[in-house]
Structure formats: C-alpha cells, structure tokens
mmCIF file of C-alpha atoms in Angstrom:
data_model
loop_
_atom_site.group_PDB
_atom_site.id
_atom_site.type_symbol
_atom_site.label_atom_id
_atom_site.label_comp_id
_atom_site.label_asym_id
_atom_site.label_seq_id
_atom_site.Cartn_x
_atom_site.Cartn_y
_atom_site.Cartn_z
ATOM 1 C CA GLY A 7 139.668 106.882 98.998
ATOM 2 C CA HIS A 8 138.913 107.595 95.343
ATOM 3 C CA PRO A 9 136.427 110.295 94.287
ATOM 4 C CA TYR A 10 133.542 108.975 92.213
ATOM 5 C CA PHE A 11 129.992 109.766 91.263
ATOM 6 C CA THR A 12 127.005 107.714 90.244
ATOM 7 C CA VAL A 13 124.414 108.279 87.561
ATOM 8 C CA LYS A 14 121.108 106.622 86.840
ATOM 9 C CA PHE A 15 121.318 103.730 84.375
ATOM 10 C CA ILE A 16 118.985 104.332 81.411
ATOM 11 C CA ALA A 17 118.059 100.894 80.101
ATOM 12 C CA GLY A 18 116.478 101.823 76.784
ATOM 13 C CA GLY A 19 119.535 103.232 75.016
ATOM 14 C CA SER A 20 119.498 106.339 72.850
ATOM 15 C CA LEU A 21 116.945 107.542 70.346
ATOM 16 C CA ALA A 22 119.690 107.364 67.689
ATOM 17 C CA GLU A 23 120.110 103.632 68.263
ATOM 18 C CA ARG A 24 116.405 103.002 67.914
ATOM 19 C CA ILE A 25 115.273 105.608 65.412
ATOM 20 C CA LEU A 26 115.305 103.302 62.390
ATOM 21 C CA ASP A 27 113.785 100.192 63.916
ATOM 22 C CA TRP A 28 111.477 101.739 66.491
ATOM 23 C CA ARG A 29 107.763 102.285 66.047
ATOM 24 C CA PHE A 30 108.317 105.922 65.012
ATOM 25 C CA ALA A 31 109.906 104.747 61.777
ATOM 26 C CA ILE A 32 106.680 103.045 60.692
ATOM 27 C CA GLY A 33 104.571 106.151 60.964
ATOM 28 C CA ASP A 34 103.337 106.446 64.553
ATOM 29 C CA LEU A 35 102.773 110.191 64.257
ATOM 30 C CA GLU A 36 101.132 110.428 67.701
ATOM 31 C CA GLY A 37 104.103 108.616 69.246
ATOM 32 C CA ILE A 38 106.480 111.049 67.563
ATOM 33 C CA ALA A 39 104.450 114.047 68.772
ATOM 34 C CA ASN A 40 104.299 112.705 72.348
ATOM 35 C CA LEU A 41 108.053 112.100 72.401
ATOM 36 C CA LEU A 42 108.722 115.626 71.120
ATOM 37 C CA VAL A 43 106.330 117.183 73.660
ATOM 38 C CA LYS A 44 108.243 115.575 76.543
ATOM 39 C CA THR A 45 111.637 116.395 75.050
ATOM 40 C CA ALA A 46 110.664 120.013 74.342
ATOM 41 C CA ARG A 47 109.398 120.454 77.915
ATOM 42 C CA ALA A 48 112.708 119.116 79.278
ATOM 43 C CA VAL A 49 114.610 121.569 77.058
ATOM 44 C CA HIS A 50 112.297 124.390 78.181
ATOM 45 C CA TYR A 51 113.105 123.511 81.804
ATOM 46 C CA ALA A 52 116.826 123.917 81.032
ATOM 47 C CA HIS A 53 116.134 127.229 79.299
ATOM 48 C CA GLN A 54 114.139 128.477 82.303
ATOM 49 C CA HIS A 55 117.231 127.814 84.382
ATOM 50 C CA GLY A 56 119.443 129.778 81.989
ATOM 51 C CA ILE A 57 121.014 126.842 80.129
ATOM 52 C CA LEU A 58 121.364 126.395 76.356
ATOM 53 C CA HIS A 59 122.099 122.774 75.386
ATOM 54 C CA ARG A 60 123.649 123.548 71.941
ATOM 55 C CA ASP A 61 124.065 119.880 70.958
ATOM 56 C CA LEU A 62 120.593 118.329 70.899
ATOM 57 C CA LYS A 63 120.522 115.250 68.661
ATOM 58 C CA PRO A 64 119.043 111.737 68.802
ATOM 59 C CA SER A 65 122.123 110.254 70.489
ATOM 60 C CA ASN A 66 121.695 112.763 73.364
ATOM 61 C CA ILE A 67 118.135 111.665 74.066
ATOM 62 C CA LEU A 68 118.071 108.498 76.143
ATOM 63 C CA LEU A 69 114.970 106.359 76.559
ATOM 64 C CA ASP A 70 114.075 104.573 79.766
ATOM 65 C CA GLU A 71 112.337 101.212 80.044
ATOM 66 C CA ARG A 72 108.969 102.918 79.382
ATOM 67 C CA ASP A 73 110.340 104.811 76.345
ATOM 68 C CA GLU A 74 110.263 108.087 78.280
ATOM 69 C CA PRO A 75 112.893 110.491 76.879
ATOM 70 C CA LEU A 76 115.663 112.010 78.988
ATOM 71 C CA VAL A 77 117.795 114.839 77.599
ATOM 72 C CA THR A 78 121.476 114.174 78.325
ATOM 73 C CA ASP A 79 125.035 115.269 77.494
ATOM 74 C CA PHE A 80 125.240 118.916 78.425
ATOM 75 C CA GLY A 81 128.928 118.975 77.452
ATOM 76 C CA LEU A 82 128.490 121.958 75.098
ATOM 77 C CA ALA A 83 125.872 123.702 77.228
ATOM 78 C CA LYS A 84 126.359 127.321 78.208
ATOM 79 C CA GLN A 85 124.602 129.795 80.416
ATOM 80 C CA ILE A 86 122.324 132.124 78.504
ATOM 81 C CA GLU A 87 123.798 135.648 78.270
ATOM 82 C CA THR A 88 126.561 135.068 80.822
ATOM 83 C CA ASP A 89 129.227 132.730 79.421
ATOM 84 C CA SER A 90 129.915 134.491 76.121
ATOM 85 C CA HIS A 91 133.662 134.124 76.731
ATOM 86 C CA LEU A 92 133.368 130.324 76.402
ATOM 87 C CA THR A 93 132.694 130.379 72.667
ATOM 88 C CA LEU A 94 134.796 132.555 70.407
ATOM 89 C CA SER A 95 133.098 134.104 67.412
ATOM 90 C CA GLY A 96 133.778 131.989 64.340
ATOM 91 C CA THR A 97 134.001 128.724 66.319
ATOM 92 C CA VAL A 98 131.417 126.103 65.355
ATOM 93 C CA MET A 99 130.266 123.901 68.216
ATOM 94 C CA GLY A 100 127.703 121.134 67.875
ATOM 95 C CA THR A 101 126.806 118.355 65.452
ATOM 96 C CA PRO A 102 126.473 119.660 61.852
ATOM 97 C CA ALA A 103 123.246 117.827 60.909
ATOM 98 C CA TYR A 104 121.386 119.238 63.941
ATOM 99 C CA ILE A 105 122.723 122.743 64.517
ATOM 100 C CA ALA A 106 120.992 125.984 63.587
ATOM 101 C CA PRO A 107 122.321 128.189 60.769
ATOM 102 C CA GLU A 108 123.462 130.889 63.205
ATOM 103 C CA GLN A 109 125.389 128.216 65.122
ATOM 104 C CA ALA A 110 126.816 126.787 61.867
ATOM 105 C CA VAL A 111 128.444 130.119 61.002
ATOM 106 C CA GLY A 112 129.996 130.409 64.468
ATOM 107 C CA GLY A 113 127.568 132.990 65.810
ATOM 108 C CA LYS A 114 128.435 134.308 69.253
ATOM 109 C CA ASN A 115 125.136 135.572 70.714
ATOM 110 C CA LEU A 116 123.085 132.394 70.555
ATOM 111 C CA THR A 117 119.584 132.200 71.995
ATOM 112 C CA VAL A 118 117.082 129.458 72.835
ATOM 113 C CA ALA A 119 116.289 129.472 69.089
ATOM 114 C CA VAL A 120 119.306 127.204 68.459
ATOM 115 C CA ASP A 121 117.806 124.476 70.626
ATOM 116 C CA ILE A 122 114.386 124.968 68.971
ATOM 117 C CA TYR A 123 116.072 124.364 65.605
ATOM 118 C CA SER A 124 117.754 121.196 66.913
ATOM 119 C CA LEU A 125 114.419 119.908 68.229
ATOM 120 C CA GLY A 126 113.035 120.524 64.741
ATOM 121 C CA ALA A 127 115.912 118.580 63.174
ATOM 122 C CA ILE A 128 115.226 115.636 65.510
ATOM 123 C CA PHE A 129 111.503 115.914 64.692
ATOM 124 C CA TYR A 130 112.324 115.911 60.969
ATOM 125 C CA GLU A 131 114.412 112.761 61.328
ATOM 126 C CA LEU A 132 111.648 111.008 63.270
ATOM 127 C CA LEU A 133 109.172 111.903 60.510
ATOM 128 C CA THR A 134 111.409 111.018 57.557
ATOM 129 C CA GLY A 135 114.139 108.656 58.787
ATOM 130 C CA ARG A 136 116.911 111.159 57.945
ATOM 131 C CA PRO A 137 118.186 114.530 59.229
ATOM 132 C CA PRO A 138 117.139 117.665 57.318
ATOM 133 C CA PHE A 139 120.673 118.077 55.929
ATOM 134 C CA GLN A 140 123.334 115.427 55.542
ATOM 135 C CA ALA A 141 126.331 115.477 53.208
ATOM 136 C CA ASP A 142 129.553 113.511 52.707
ATOM 137 C CA THR A 143 131.572 115.905 54.874
ATOM 138 C CA PRO A 144 130.768 117.978 57.975
ATOM 139 C CA LEU A 145 131.754 121.165 56.104
ATOM 140 C CA GLU A 146 129.325 120.438 53.256
ATOM 141 C CA THR A 147 126.575 119.649 55.785
ATOM 142 C CA LEU A 148 127.199 123.031 57.446
ATOM 143 C CA ARG A 149 127.011 124.738 54.039
ATOM 144 C CA GLN A 150 123.647 123.068 53.383
ATOM 145 C CA VAL A 151 122.337 124.099 56.820
ATOM 146 C CA VAL A 152 123.180 127.737 56.054
ATOM 147 C CA GLU A 153 122.296 127.948 52.342
ATOM 148 C CA GLN A 154 119.998 125.161 51.195
ATOM 149 C CA GLU A 155 116.220 124.946 51.453
ATOM 150 C CA ILE A 156 114.747 121.988 53.326
ATOM 151 C CA ARG A 157 112.763 119.282 51.588
ATOM 152 C CA ARG A 158 109.260 119.070 52.985
ATOM 153 C CA PRO A 159 108.879 116.007 55.259
ATOM 154 C CA SER A 160 105.735 114.962 53.356
ATOM 155 C CA SER A 161 107.790 114.670 50.151
ATOM 156 C CA ILE A 162 109.764 111.886 51.869
ATOM 157 C CA ASN A 163 107.024 110.344 54.023
ATOM 158 C CA ARG A 164 103.499 110.787 52.648
ATOM 159 C CA LYS A 165 101.987 109.895 56.029
ATOM 160 C CA VAL A 166 103.178 113.219 57.476
ATOM 161 C CA GLU A 167 100.127 115.429 57.986
ATOM 162 C CA ARG A 168 100.138 119.080 56.970
ATOM 163 C CA ASP A 169 99.916 120.496 60.514
ATOM 164 C CA LEU A 170 102.775 118.327 61.781
ATOM 165 C CA GLU A 171 104.849 119.378 58.791
ATOM 166 C CA THR A 172 104.048 123.024 59.528
ATOM 167 C CA ILE A 173 105.198 122.628 63.142
ATOM 168 C CA CYS A 174 108.410 120.906 62.067
ATOM 169 C CA LEU A 175 109.243 123.481 59.388
ATOM 170 C CA LYS A 176 108.565 126.370 61.802
ATOM 171 C CA CYS A 177 111.313 124.970 64.064
ATOM 172 C CA LEU A 178 113.686 124.777 61.086
ATOM 173 C CA GLN A 179 113.323 128.337 59.797
ATOM 174 C CA LYS A 180 116.669 129.868 58.780
ATOM 175 C CA ASN A 181 115.773 133.107 60.580
ATOM 176 C CA PRO A 182 115.704 132.478 64.367
ATOM 177 C CA ALA A 183 112.936 135.076 64.780
ATOM 178 C CA HIS A 184 110.608 132.934 62.658
ATOM 179 C CA ARG A 185 110.940 129.857 64.908
ATOM 180 C CA TYR A 186 108.902 129.180 68.032
ATOM 181 C CA ASN A 187 109.888 131.648 70.735
ATOM 182 C CA SER A 188 110.237 128.844 73.296
ATOM 183 C CA ALA A 189 110.427 125.071 73.531
ATOM 184 C CA GLU A 190 107.229 125.289 75.579
ATOM 185 C CA ALA A 191 105.421 126.959 72.645
ATOM 186 C CA LEU A 192 106.539 124.059 70.439
ATOM 187 C CA ALA A 193 105.242 121.540 72.994
ATOM 188 C CA GLU A 194 101.912 123.386 73.221
ATOM 189 C CA ASP A 195 101.428 123.337 69.446
ATOM 190 C CA LEU A 196 102.150 119.602 69.337
ATOM 191 C CA GLU A 197 99.621 119.083 72.135
ATOM 192 C CA ARG A 198 97.031 121.016 70.109
ATOM 193 C CA TRP A 199 97.672 118.664 67.196
ATOM 194 C CA LEU A 200 97.312 115.644 69.493
ATOM 195 C CA ARG A 201 93.923 117.022 70.693
ATOM 196 C CA HIS A 202 92.847 117.613 67.058
ATOM 197 C CA GLU A 203 92.735 121.360 67.644
ATOM 198 C CA PRO A 204 94.014 124.062 65.266
ATOM 199 C CA ILE A 205 97.745 124.729 65.653
#
C-alpha cells in the first residue's frame, strides 16, 4: 500500500570515488578518452531530448561493473528554452568547480555550452588529478571560474599530449561560443584522437 520505485544498482560507485586511485590517475590517456566519449554521447542524448544537466561532475557519473559510465542526478536539470522560470537571474546553481562562467554569474539563458564546459572540467580532472579551479571557499572558486586563466593540463601532468590538451581547453573556453557546439562534436574529436587522426 506504499508507493515506491526501483532503480538499477550501479556496482562500481562514482567516478569521484575512484578518480584518484583508478587507472586514469596513472596516465591511461586512451582510457580517459574512451570514458569521455561515452559520457559526452550520453549528455548529447539528453540535449537531443531538450534537457540540460547543469550539474555534471565526477560524483554524478556512476560506473558499472565493466567501468561503463552512466550519467546520473538530474536534480538541477532543466528543459532547454522552456523552463526559464525555474532559475531566476542572479541565482547560481551547480557545483562551483565544474560550472561554466556564464552559470557562475547566475546567467539565465543557458545553453548546451554549460554542459560542454562541465565535461571539460571532468576531463581536466581526469588528466591532472584536480579540477581546473578549486579554492578554499565556493565563492572564491566561482571568482576563479569567471576571472582566472586555466593552467594547461600538460603543466601538471607531462604525459598529456598536445591534441588532448587542445580538446580539453576548447571545452573550458570562457566564451561559450568558442567551445564545441555539441557534446557529440566533443566525442567525435576524442574519437579522432583515439584513431590517431587530426583533431
């Protein structure tokens, strides 16, 4: 007589739990690229169905027993172009270390570019072991996201190849127009890198 629902149990835990001790942390660049391809395609699927996630981060990517990623926690998601009344201008929603500059300043008309940025922030952390921006307080982290230039991943991890760094930094451009125009375009560039083709 009690309402309930069931969800699939994901045995592998979250990417956040495993990011420091998993194989990605020791420089498996192909593993990182493959994970990001699958994650970006899942995000693209959501975008095709009119949904912005707005809170992509390692703890919202669960891994199954085969280390396949599943994008979860759509608690801050909104419909593209239709639910503008849900977020008031000037309200910051999301996790400071992973949100785009336009999201950090409380922008109202957000596009798929915010999720592209978050994918780039996750990518950066997989390549370097740390988010692109991280300060002692959430407010200072937001200030860095908006104002500070990013350190190149290769300056932290010398194993990071130039093309992978280029892909990552394209996702993390301050200007949304300079990022990939879709999560699918990001996935395709990573697949080119995996095939040893020009990006």
